[in-house]
Coordinates of C-alpha atoms and ligand atoms in Angstrom, one line a residue:
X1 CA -252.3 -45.2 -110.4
X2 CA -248.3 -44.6 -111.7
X3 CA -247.6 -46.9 -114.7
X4 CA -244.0 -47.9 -114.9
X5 CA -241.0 -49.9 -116.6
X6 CA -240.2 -52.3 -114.1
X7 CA -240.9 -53.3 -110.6
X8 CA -239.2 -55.8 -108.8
X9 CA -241.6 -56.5 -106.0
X10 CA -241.6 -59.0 -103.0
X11 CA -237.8 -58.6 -102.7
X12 CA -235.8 -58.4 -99.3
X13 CA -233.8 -54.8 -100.1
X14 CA -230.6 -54.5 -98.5
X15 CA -228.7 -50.8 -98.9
X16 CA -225.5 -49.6 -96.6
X17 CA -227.8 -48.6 -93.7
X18 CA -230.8 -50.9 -93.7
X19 CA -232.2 -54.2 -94.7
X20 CA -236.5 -54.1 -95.5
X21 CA -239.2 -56.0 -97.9
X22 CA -239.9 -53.7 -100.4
X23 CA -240.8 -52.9 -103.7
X24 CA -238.9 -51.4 -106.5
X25 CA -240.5 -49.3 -109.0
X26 CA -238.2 -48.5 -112.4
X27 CA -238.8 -45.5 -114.7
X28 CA -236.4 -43.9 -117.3
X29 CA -233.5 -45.9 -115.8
X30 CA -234.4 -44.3 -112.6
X31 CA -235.2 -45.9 -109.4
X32 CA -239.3 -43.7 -109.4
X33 CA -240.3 -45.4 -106.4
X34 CA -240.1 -47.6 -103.3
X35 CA -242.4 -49.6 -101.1
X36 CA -245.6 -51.6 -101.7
X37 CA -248.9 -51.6 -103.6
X38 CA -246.4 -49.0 -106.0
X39 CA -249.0 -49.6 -109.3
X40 CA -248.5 -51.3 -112.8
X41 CA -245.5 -51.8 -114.9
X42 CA -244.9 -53.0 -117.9
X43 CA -242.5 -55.5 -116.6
X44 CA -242.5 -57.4 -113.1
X45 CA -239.9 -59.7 -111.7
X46 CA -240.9 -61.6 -108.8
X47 CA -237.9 -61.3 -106.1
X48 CA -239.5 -63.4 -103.7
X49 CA -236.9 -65.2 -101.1
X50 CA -233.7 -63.4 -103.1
X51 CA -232.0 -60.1 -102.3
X52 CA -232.0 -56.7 -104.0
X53 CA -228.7 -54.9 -103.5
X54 CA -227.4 -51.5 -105.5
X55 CA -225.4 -52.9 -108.5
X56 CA -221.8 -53.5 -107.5
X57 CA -219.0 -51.3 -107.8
X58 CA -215.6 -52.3 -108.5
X59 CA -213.1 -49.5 -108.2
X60 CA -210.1 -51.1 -109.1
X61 CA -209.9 -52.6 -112.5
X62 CA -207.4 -53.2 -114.9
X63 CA -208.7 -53.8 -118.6
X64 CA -206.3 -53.2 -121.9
X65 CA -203.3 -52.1 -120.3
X66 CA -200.0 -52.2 -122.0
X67 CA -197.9 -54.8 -120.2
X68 CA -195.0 -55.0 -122.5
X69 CA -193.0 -57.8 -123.6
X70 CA -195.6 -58.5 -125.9
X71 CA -197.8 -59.4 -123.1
X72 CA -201.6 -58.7 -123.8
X73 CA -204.3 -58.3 -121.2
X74 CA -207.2 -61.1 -121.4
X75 CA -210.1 -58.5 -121.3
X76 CA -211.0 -55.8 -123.6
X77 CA -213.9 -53.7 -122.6
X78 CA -216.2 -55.4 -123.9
X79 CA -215.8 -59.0 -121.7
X80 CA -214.5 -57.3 -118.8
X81 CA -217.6 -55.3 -118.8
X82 CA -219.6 -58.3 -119.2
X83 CA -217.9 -60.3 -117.0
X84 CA -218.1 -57.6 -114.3
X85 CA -222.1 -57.3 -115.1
X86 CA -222.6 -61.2 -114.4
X87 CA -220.7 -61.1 -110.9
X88 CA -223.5 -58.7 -110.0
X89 CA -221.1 -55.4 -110.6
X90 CA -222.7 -52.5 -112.8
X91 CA -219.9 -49.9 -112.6
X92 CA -215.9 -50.6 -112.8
X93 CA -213.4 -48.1 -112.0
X94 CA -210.7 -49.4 -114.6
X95 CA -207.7 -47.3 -115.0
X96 CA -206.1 -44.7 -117.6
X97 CA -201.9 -45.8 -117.2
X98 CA -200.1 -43.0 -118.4
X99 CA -196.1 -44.3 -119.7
X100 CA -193.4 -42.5 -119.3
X101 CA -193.3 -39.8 -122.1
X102 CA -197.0 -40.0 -122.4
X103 CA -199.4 -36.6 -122.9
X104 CA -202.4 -37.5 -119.7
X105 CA -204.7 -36.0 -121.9
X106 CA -204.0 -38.2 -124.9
X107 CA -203.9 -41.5 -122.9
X108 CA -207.5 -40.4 -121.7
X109 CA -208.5 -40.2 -124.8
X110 CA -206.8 -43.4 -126.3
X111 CA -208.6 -45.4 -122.9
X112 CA -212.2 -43.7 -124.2
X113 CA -211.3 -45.0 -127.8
X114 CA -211.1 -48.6 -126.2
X115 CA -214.2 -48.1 -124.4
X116 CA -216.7 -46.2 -125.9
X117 CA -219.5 -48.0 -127.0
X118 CA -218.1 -51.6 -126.0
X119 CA -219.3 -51.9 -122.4
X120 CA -221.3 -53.8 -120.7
X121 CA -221.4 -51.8 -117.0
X122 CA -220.9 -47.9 -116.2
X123 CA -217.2 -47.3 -116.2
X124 CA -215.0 -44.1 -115.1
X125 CA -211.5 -44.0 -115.1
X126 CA -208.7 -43.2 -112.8
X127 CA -205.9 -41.8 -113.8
X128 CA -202.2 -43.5 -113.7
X129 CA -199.6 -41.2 -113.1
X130 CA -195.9 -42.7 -114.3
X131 CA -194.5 -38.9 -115.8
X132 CA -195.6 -36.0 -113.1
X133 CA -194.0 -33.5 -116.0
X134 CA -194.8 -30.1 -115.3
X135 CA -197.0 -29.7 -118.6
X136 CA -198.9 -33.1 -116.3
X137 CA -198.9 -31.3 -113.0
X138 CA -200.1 -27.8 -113.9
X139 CA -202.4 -28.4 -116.9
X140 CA -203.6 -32.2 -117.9
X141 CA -204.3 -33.3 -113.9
X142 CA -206.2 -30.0 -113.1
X143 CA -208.4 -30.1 -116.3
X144 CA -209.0 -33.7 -116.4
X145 CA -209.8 -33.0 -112.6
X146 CA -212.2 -30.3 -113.8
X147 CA -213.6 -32.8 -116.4
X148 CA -214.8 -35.2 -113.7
X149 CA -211.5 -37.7 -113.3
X150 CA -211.1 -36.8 -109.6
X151 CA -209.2 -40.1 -108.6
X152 CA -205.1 -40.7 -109.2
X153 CA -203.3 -43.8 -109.0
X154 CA -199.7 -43.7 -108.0
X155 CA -196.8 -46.4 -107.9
X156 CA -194.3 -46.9 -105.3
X157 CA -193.2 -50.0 -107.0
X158 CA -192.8 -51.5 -110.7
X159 CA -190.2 -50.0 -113.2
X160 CA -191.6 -47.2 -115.4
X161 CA -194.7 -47.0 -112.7
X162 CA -192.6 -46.4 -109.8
X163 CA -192.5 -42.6 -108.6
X164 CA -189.8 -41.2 -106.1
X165 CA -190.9 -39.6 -102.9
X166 CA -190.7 -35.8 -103.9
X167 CA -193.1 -37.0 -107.0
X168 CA -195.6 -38.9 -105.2
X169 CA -195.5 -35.6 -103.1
X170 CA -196.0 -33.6 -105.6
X171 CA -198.9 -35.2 -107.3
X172 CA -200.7 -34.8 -103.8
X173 CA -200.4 -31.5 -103.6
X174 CA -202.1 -31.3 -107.4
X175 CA -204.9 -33.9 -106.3
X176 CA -205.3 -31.1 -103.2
X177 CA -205.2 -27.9 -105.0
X178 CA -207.6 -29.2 -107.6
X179 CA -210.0 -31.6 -105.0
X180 CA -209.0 -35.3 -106.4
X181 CA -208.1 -38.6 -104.7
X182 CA -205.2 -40.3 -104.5
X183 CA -204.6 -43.8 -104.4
X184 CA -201.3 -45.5 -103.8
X185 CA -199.9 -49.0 -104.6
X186 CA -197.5 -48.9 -101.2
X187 CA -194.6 -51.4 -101.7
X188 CA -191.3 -50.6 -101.0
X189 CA -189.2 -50.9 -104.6
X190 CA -185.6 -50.9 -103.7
X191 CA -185.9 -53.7 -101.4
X192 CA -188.1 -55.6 -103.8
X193 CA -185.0 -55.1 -106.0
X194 CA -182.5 -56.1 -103.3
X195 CA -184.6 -59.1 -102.2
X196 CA -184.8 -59.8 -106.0
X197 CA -181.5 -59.6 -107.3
X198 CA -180.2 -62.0 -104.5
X199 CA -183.2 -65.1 -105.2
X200 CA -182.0 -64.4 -108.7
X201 CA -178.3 -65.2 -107.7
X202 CA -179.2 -68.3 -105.5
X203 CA -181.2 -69.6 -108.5
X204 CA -184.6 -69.1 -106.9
X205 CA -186.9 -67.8 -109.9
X206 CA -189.8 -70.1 -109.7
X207 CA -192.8 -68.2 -109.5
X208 CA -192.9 -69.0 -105.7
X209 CA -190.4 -66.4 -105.5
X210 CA -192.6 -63.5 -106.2
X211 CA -193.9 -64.0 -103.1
X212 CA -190.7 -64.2 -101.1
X213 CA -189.2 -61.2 -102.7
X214 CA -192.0 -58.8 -101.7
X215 CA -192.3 -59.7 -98.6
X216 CA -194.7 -57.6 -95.9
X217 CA -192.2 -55.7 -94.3
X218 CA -191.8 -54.1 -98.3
X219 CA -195.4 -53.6 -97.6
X220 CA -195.9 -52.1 -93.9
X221 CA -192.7 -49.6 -94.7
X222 CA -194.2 -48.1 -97.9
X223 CA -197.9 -47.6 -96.2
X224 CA -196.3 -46.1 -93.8
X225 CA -194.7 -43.3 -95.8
X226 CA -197.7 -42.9 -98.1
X227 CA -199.6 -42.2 -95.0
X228 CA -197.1 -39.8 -94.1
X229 CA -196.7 -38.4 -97.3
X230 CA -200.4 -37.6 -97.5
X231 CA -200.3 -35.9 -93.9
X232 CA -197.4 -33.5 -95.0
X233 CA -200.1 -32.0 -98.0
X234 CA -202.7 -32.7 -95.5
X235 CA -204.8 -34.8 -97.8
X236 CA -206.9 -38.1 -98.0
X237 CA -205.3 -41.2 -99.1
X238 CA -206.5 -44.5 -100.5
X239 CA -204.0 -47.7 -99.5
X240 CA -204.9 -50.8 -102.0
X241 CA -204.7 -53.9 -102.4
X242 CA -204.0 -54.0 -98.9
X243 CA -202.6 -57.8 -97.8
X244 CA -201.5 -58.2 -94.4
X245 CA -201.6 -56.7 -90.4
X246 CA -198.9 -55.0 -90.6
X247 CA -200.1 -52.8 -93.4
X248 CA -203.9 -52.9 -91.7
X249 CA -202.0 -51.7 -88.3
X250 CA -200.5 -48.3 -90.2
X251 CA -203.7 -47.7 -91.7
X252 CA -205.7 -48.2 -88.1
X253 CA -203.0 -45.8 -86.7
X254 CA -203.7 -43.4 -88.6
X255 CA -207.5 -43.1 -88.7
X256 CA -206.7 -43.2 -84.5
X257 CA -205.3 -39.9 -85.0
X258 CA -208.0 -38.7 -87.1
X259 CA -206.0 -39.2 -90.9
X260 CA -208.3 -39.9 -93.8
X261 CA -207.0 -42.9 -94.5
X262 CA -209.2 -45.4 -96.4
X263 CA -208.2 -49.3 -97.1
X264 CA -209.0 -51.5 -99.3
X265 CA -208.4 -55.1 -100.1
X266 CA -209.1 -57.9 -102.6
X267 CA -210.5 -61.9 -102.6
X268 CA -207.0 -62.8 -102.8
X269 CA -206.0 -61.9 -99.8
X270 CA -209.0 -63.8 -98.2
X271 CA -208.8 -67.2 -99.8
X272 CA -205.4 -67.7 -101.7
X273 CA -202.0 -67.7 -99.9
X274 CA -198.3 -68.1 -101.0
X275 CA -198.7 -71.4 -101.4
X276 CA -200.7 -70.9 -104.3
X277 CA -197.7 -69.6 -106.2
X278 CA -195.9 -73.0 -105.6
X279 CA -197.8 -75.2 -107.5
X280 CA -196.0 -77.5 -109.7
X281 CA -194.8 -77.1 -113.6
X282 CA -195.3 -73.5 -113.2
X283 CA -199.2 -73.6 -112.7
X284 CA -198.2 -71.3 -109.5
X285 CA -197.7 -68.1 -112.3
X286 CA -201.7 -68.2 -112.5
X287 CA -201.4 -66.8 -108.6
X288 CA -198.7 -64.0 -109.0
X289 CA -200.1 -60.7 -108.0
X290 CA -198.5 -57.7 -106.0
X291 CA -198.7 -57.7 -103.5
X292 CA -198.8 -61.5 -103.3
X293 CA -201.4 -63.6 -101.5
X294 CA -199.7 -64.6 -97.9
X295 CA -200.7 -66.6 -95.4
X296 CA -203.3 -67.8 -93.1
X297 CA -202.9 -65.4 -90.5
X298 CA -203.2 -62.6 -92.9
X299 CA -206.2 -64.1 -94.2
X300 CA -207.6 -63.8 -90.8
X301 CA -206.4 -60.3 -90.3
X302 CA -208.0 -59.5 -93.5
X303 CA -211.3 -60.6 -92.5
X304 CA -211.0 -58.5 -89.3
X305 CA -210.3 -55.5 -91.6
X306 CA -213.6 -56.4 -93.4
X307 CA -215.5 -56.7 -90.1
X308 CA -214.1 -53.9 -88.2
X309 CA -214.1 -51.2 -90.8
X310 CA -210.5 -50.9 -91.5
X311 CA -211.6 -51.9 -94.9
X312 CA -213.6 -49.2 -96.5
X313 CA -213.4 -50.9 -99.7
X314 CA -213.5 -55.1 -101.3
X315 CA -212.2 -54.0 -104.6
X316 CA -210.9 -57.1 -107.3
X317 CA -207.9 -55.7 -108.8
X318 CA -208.9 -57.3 -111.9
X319 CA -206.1 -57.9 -114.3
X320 CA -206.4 -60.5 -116.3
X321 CA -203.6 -62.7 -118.4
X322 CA -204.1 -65.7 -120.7
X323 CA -201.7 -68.5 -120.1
X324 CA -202.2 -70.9 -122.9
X325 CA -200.6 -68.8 -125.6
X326 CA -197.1 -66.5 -126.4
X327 CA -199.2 -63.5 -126.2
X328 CA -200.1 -64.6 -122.7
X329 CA -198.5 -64.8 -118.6
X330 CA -196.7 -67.7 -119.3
X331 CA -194.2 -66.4 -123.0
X332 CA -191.4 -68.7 -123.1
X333 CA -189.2 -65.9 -121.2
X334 CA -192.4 -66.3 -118.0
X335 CA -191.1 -70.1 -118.0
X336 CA -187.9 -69.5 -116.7
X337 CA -187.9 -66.8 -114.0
X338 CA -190.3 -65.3 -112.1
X339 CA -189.3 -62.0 -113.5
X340 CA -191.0 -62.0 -116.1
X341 CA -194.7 -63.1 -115.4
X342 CA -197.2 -60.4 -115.4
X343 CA -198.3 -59.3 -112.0
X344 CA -201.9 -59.7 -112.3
X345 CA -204.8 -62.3 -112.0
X346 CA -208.5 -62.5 -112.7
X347 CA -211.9 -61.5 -110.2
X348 CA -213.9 -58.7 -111.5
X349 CA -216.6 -61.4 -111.8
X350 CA -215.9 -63.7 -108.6
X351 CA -215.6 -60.6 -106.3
X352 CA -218.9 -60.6 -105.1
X353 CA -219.9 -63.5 -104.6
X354 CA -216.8 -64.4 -102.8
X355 CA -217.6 -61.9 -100.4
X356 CA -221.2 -62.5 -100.4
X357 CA -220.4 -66.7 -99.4
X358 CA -217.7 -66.2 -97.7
X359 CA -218.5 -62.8 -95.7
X360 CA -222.7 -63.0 -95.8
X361 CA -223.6 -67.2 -96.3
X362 CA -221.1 -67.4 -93.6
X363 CA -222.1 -65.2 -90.8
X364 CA -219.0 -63.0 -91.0
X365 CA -220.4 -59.5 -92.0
X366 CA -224.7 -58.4 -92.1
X367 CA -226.2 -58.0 -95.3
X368 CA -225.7 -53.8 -94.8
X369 CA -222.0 -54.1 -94.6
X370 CA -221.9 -56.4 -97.5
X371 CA -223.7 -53.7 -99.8
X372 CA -221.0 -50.7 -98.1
X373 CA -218.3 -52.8 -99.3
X374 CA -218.9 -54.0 -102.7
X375 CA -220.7 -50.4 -103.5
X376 CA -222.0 -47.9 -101.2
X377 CA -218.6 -47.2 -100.3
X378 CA -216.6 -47.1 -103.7
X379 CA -219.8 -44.7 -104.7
X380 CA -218.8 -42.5 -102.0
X381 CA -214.8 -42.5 -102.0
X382 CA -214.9 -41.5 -106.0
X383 CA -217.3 -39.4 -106.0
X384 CA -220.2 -41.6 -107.8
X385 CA -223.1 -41.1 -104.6
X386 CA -226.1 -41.3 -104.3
X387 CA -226.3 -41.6 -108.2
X388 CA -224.4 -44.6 -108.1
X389 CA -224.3 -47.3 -104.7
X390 CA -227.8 -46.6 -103.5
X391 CA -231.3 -47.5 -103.6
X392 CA -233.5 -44.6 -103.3
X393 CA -235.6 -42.4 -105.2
X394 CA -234.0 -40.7 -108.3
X395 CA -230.6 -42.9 -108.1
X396 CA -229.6 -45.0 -111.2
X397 CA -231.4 -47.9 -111.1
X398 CA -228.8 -50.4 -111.0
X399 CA -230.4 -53.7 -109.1
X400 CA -228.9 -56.8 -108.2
X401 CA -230.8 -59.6 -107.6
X402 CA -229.0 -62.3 -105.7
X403 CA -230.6 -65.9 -105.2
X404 CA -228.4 -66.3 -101.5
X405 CA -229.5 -70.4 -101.4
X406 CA -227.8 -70.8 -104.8
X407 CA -224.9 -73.3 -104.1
X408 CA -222.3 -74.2 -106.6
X409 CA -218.9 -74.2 -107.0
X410 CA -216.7 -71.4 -109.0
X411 CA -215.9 -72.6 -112.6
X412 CA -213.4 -71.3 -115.6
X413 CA -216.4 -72.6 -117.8
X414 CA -218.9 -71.0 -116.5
X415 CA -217.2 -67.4 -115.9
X416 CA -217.1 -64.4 -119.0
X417 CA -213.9 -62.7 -119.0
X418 CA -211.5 -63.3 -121.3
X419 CA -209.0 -65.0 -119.2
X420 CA -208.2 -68.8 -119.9
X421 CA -208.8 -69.6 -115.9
X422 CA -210.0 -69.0 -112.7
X423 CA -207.2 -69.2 -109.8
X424 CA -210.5 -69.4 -107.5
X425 CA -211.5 -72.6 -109.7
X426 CA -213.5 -75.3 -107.2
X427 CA -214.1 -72.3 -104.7
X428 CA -217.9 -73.1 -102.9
X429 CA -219.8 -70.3 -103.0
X430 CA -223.5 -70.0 -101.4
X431 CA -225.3 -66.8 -103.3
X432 CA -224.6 -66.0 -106.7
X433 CA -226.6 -62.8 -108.4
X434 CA -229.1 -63.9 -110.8
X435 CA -230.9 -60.9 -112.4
X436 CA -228.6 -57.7 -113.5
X437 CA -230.1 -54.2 -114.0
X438 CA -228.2 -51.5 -115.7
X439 CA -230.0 -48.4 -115.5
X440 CA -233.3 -50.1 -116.2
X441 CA -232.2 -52.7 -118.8
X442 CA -231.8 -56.2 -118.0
X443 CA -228.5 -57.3 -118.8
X444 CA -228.0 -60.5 -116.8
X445 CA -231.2 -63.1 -116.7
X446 CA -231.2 -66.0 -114.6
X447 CA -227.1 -65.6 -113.8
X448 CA -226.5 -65.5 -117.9
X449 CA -226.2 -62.1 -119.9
X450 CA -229.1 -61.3 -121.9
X451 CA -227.5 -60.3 -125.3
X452 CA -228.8 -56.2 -124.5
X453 CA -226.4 -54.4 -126.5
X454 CA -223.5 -52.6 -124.6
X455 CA -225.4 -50.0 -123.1
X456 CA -222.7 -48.9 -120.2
X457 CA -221.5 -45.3 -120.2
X458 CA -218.7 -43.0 -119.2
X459 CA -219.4 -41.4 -115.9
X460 CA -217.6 -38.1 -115.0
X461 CA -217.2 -37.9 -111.3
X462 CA -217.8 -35.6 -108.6
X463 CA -215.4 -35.1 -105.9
X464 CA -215.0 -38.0 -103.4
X465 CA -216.7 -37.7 -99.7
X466 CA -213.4 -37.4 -98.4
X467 CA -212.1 -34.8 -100.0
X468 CA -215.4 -33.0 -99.5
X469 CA -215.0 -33.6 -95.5
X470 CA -211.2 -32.6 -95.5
X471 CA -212.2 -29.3 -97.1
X472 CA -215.1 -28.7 -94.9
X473 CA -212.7 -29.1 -92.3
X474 CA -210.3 -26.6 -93.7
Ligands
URP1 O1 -200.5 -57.6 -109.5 C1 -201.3 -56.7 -109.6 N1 -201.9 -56.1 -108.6 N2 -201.4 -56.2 -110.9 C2 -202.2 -55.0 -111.2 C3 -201.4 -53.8 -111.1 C4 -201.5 -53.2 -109.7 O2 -200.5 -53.0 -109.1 O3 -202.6 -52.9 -109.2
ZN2 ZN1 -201.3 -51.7 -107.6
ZN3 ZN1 -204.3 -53.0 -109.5
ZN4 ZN1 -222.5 -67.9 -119.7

């Protein structure tokens, strides 16, 4: 009879395709076997009545990034890794933001110096590119591409992020010589600017404002010419942080005609809306994100985009501020305009179970679809599956445990990052995970870490399921 490390056993297992009682059988940090009657292990955990789901993936992350003005992010590697680990997520996706002026190679090595050795989850890193420098296009990109960062992030908005069309262009064509993704934060800057510089003239810098000065349409238009952009190189895209219908209806259009064209959007743009950002004596700052939460109807169309697949991805866009303190959102110069608050809010640990209550508890999406979008799917688009995003013989064994009867509401004082508050505070959710399994090791017992020392890794990645198709189609 097989002796092993762990077996989770009378658990209801739910993967991307299918949803069975089975049990789990652990070895090495390997998932050795699956179904019943599997033989002894050194440690069992009784799933009865919960769920066992692959460990969440969150591919869009923000942790230790520069923001300037002084402005430090609430989460170092170490608590965003642990606060990703008790929302039931065992790898991140954070990013590597190249500034202007910045050698790619060195800010890869600067994120790893962070990281290393502090983290709670798996992480891998995407690559930020601000400076497409020659030196950046022919060498760093193709040999960090070689060295398994096969995902690029690229900015049509923010000063000092921001790249013009002939760069954004340009780093495509890299990302399709060399086999990497690219992902694109589509909003249109020079009529953010415009919209800007006129609230600004009228007085209207409350943090309200934010919203009104990136409005949709700033949205739709720059998804648009992403979309396009990628179809001149003839290569995949990623759209994030996707926030309305308008946006939704370019991405649909284009998978009509056959584009590889994947979406992806965040809880905030399921259960906040601008209205958030107008709460009095500036508590609205805790909501300002780009793009900004709208409004109901987008909520709704959101929610369609999560049903009827054109959401590949539920992603957080964790990126986390303090506000009680100068080094913080809210720095005397955030309390008087708009301007100046960080774009940027908490979730890497609410994510899932948002989705879970909100999508699963309440009837919205099957238990399959849940798994596809909080994992499966991020494991495939960068280039992590089936090693990551999968329960099967031979794949990491990261195991989720989720106790789906579990009812009680979100709380800052119950949550690990390093953030000073929720903007999902008093949020009902039914399911929560309860038991966390990193490549074997417990790290979260009974919804709490476990203490385990920070046993996440670095993973270099393989090329993403899109890319693979678009050159098989070549
Ligand atoms: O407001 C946001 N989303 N901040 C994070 C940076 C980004 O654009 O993803
Ligand atoms: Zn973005
Ligand atoms: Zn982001
Ligand atoms: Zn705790």
């Amino acid at each position: 009879m097989a002796h092993y490390d762990l077996i989770i056993s009378n658990g209801t297992v739910a993967t991307a395709d299918q949803v069975r009682q089975c049990d789990i059988a652990v070895k090495d940090g390997l998932i050795a076997a699956l179904g019943t009657d599997l033989g002894s292990a050194d440690r069992t955990i009784d799933a009865t009545g919960k769920i066992v789901v692959p460990g969440g993936i969150d591919s869009h992350v923000h942790i230790s990034q520069p923001s300037g003005d002084g402005i430090v992010m609430a989460d170092d590697f170490e608590s965003g890794t642990l606060s990703a680990v008790c929302g039931g997520t065992t790898t991140i996706l954070p990013f590597a933001l190249q500034q202007k002026g910045q050698s790619l190679r060195d800010v890869v090595k600067a994120y790893h110096a962070l990281a290393d050795g502090k983290c709670h989850a798996d992480v891998s890193f995407h690559l930020i590119v601000s400076d497409p420098t020659p030196q950046v296009l022919g060498q760093d990109l193709p040999a960090l591409v070689a060295d398994g960062y096969t995902s690029f992030k690229v900015f049509m908005t923010y000063e000092g992020l921001k790249l013009n069309d002939r760069e954004i262009l340009e780093t495509m064509d890299v990302a399709r010589e060399t086999g990497a993704l690219v992902m694109v934060h589509c909003e249109n800057e020079d009529a953010i600017r415009f919209l800007i510089d006129r609230h600004v003239a009228r007085g209207d810098v409350e943090p309200r404002h934010h919203a009104s000065t990136r409005p949709a349409i700033a949205e739709r238009e720059a998804t648009h010419r992403a979309i396009s952009l990628a179809e001149i190189i003839e290569t995949p895209v990623v759209i994030v942080h996707v926030s309305n219908r308008q946006a939704m209806d370019e991405i649909a259009r284009a998978r009509s005609r056959g584009r590889p064209v994947v979406g992806e959007t965040c809880p905030q743009y399921l259960v906040l809306t601008a209205d958030d950002l107008d709460k009095t004596n500036w508590e609205g700052a805790k909501f300002v994100c780009s793009p900004p939460p709208r409004d109901t109807d987008s909520q709704i169309a959101c929610w369609e985009g999560i049903e009827g697949g054109v959401f590949d991805l539920f992603s957080s866009d964790h990126c986390p501020f303090r506000y009680d303190d100068e080094a913080g959102k809210l720095n005397a110069r955030g309390r008087t305009d708009f301007r100046w608050i960080p774009n940027g809010i908490p979730g890497v640990e609410t994510r899932l179970p948002i989705l879970f209550s909100e999508g699963v508890s309440k009837g919205r999406i099957s238990l399959e679809r849940f798994v596809a979008l909080g994992s499966t799917n991020h494991a495939k688009t960068y280039g992590l599956y089936p090693q990551k995003g999968q329960i099967a013989e031979g794949s990491d064994a990261d195991l989720v445990i989720w106790d789906p009867e579990l009812e009680r509401p979100i709380s800052q004082e119950r949550l690990h990052h390093g953030a000073d508050y929720t903007p999902y505070e008093g949020l009902m959710i039914k399911g929560w995970p309860v038991e966390v399994i990193l490549r074997g090791t417990q790290v979260v017992a009974g919804g709490e870490p476990t203490g385990a020392a920070p046993g996440g890794r670095h993973l270099a990645r393989g090329k993403s399921a899109l890319v693979t198709e678009q050159e098989r189609r070549a």
